[in-house]
Amino acid sequence: MKLFNTLTQSLQEFVPLDDTVKIYVCGVTPYDTTHLGHAFTYLTFDTLMRYLEYTGHKVKYVQNVTDIDDDVIRKARELGMQWDELGNREIERFLDDTDSLNIRRPDVYARATDEIERIIELAQALVERGYAYVNEGCVFYDVKHDTEFGALAQSIGLNDYQSMLAIANERGNFPEDKRKRDPLDFVLWQAQAPGEPAWESPWGAGRPGWHVECSSMSMHYLGQQIDIHGGGADLTFPHHTCEIAQSEHYSGKAPFVRTWMHVGMVYQDGEKMSKSLGNLTLVRNLLKEYSADAIRIVLQNHHYRYPWECFPEDLKIAADTAQLFKQVRELIGPRLDGENTMLHNRFIAAMENDLNTPEALQLLKQSAREALDTRDKNLGAEVLRLTGILGLTA
Ligand SMILES: [Zn+2]
């Protein structure tokens, strides 16, 4: 199978390190409801995992949940809730929404607040090795000390310190802090602010930074080098760029990740679907009108790497496709032993080509129509076997 590696900007033959494929995907911050952009990311890795298993691999899949951060604390205050009460509620909602879409749960669903001890150990080791420094109860990663910092950021055209700084300022994701030596330094451990939840550490009470939780969990649950690390394309910089720096200077092993996979953003009304814009298509609202299969199809009709805009017509077309597969089910009844080598091989070729689900679905649609026109139950049975690999339930 060929997968596109964001770090090398090339299609590479995928060869796992050993007999279990190790996948880590950055999860949600539980303060708001699952929208179609989230679903696109988690469905991509669900589809990949199903396909890898179909082709004979064992898979171990870890996803984190950032259950403590600025957004969770702020939103909980707005709602008059405890931060952990809000987190628990939103984690349940996220799992409900993804379950409803037949997106399988990861083998490990790890909370940042369960990772504190190991995060402290990681931060301490980076301080000892000179890659991090302590100031007023905070620990910061020392970007200028790390001459390799930013390799992944080059994949999105950020080729030097100045360009990283410019985009960081534009997006505001390296908050100003007079305790930092350099504006691009990022926090590994944050000293407690008045009224905020905190945990004990060698530097005083505080809480972990965001980037460090994923380094810590990935290495803890999957080992110091893994096969695939994924997430939304907006995580390339700074989040994944920072993860590489922390992990490789902690473990002394490179590469931390053999294949970086990034999922394109979903747009609506010409703008990126995001919490701040309020232009969300929430999964739970869509499920009132469309089946899980229809929603999976609208997402799988787009190649995972590219951004796309969701139009209402796309959902209607996907619902028709789901209906088409249902008709095939009615044609063949419960029998499942059909076979069509040509369709099977073409489907595999599409999937092997960087998980080309739009092409795979196109083939399945054509074959479904043909099976219905010619009352070909063998072909119909093959169509349904392959839609099953895509996680469809017709
Ligand atoms: Zn992450």
Tab-separated table of N, CA and C and ligand atoms in Angstrom, residues 24-27 64 210-211 213-214 229 235 239-240 243, ligand 1:
chain	number	residue	atom	x	y	z
A	24	TYR	N	-1.376	6.402	15.913
A	24	TYR	CA	-1.795	7.394	16.912
A	24	TYR	C	-2.487	8.537	16.178
A	25	VAL	N	-3.666	8.915	16.662
A	25	VAL	CA	-4.395	10.026	16.042
A	25	VAL	C	-4.772	11.036	17.123
A	26	CYS	N	-4.496	12.308	16.851
A	26	CYS	CA	-4.820	13.352	17.817
A	26	CYS	C	-6.335	13.493	17.930
A	27	GLY	N	-6.792	13.481	19.160
A	27	GLY	CA	-8.234	13.490	19.398
A	27	GLY	C	-8.766	14.882	19.679
A	64	ASN	N	-6.025	10.344	21.751
A	64	ASN	CA	-6.043	11.065	23.032
A	64	ASN	C	-7.283	11.942	23.130
A	210	TRP	N	-0.264	21.385	25.839
A	210	TRP	CA	-1.041	20.505	24.952
A	210	TRP	C	-0.138	19.561	24.161
A	211	HIS	N	0.898	20.114	23.493
A	211	HIS	CA	1.698	19.277	22.582
A	211	HIS	C	2.301	18.075	23.300
A	213	GLU	N	1.321	16.178	25.682
A	213	GLU	CA	0.512	14.999	26.036
A	213	GLU	C	0.574	13.948	24.933
A	214	CYS	N	0.589	14.410	23.672
A	214	CYS	CA	0.582	13.442	22.568
A	214	CYS	C	1.928	12.731	22.442
A	229	HIS	N	1.083	8.502	12.368
A	229	HIS	CA	0.526	9.499	13.284
A	229	HIS	C	-0.339	10.414	12.441
A	235	LEU	N	-3.073	20.609	12.246
A	235	LEU	CA	-2.170	20.240	13.347
A	235	LEU	C	-0.706	20.119	12.909
A	239	HIS	N	1.374	21.878	16.283
A	239	HIS	CA	1.226	20.726	17.178
A	239	HIS	C	2.177	19.565	16.831
A	240	HIS	N	2.113	19.090	15.598
A	240	HIS	CA	2.936	17.914	15.260
A	240	HIS	C	4.414	18.261	15.135
A	243	GLU	N	5.542	18.047	18.588
A	243	GLU	CA	5.590	16.647	19.035
A	243	GLU	C	6.882	15.958	18.590
B	1	ZN	ZN	-1.879	15.493	19.334
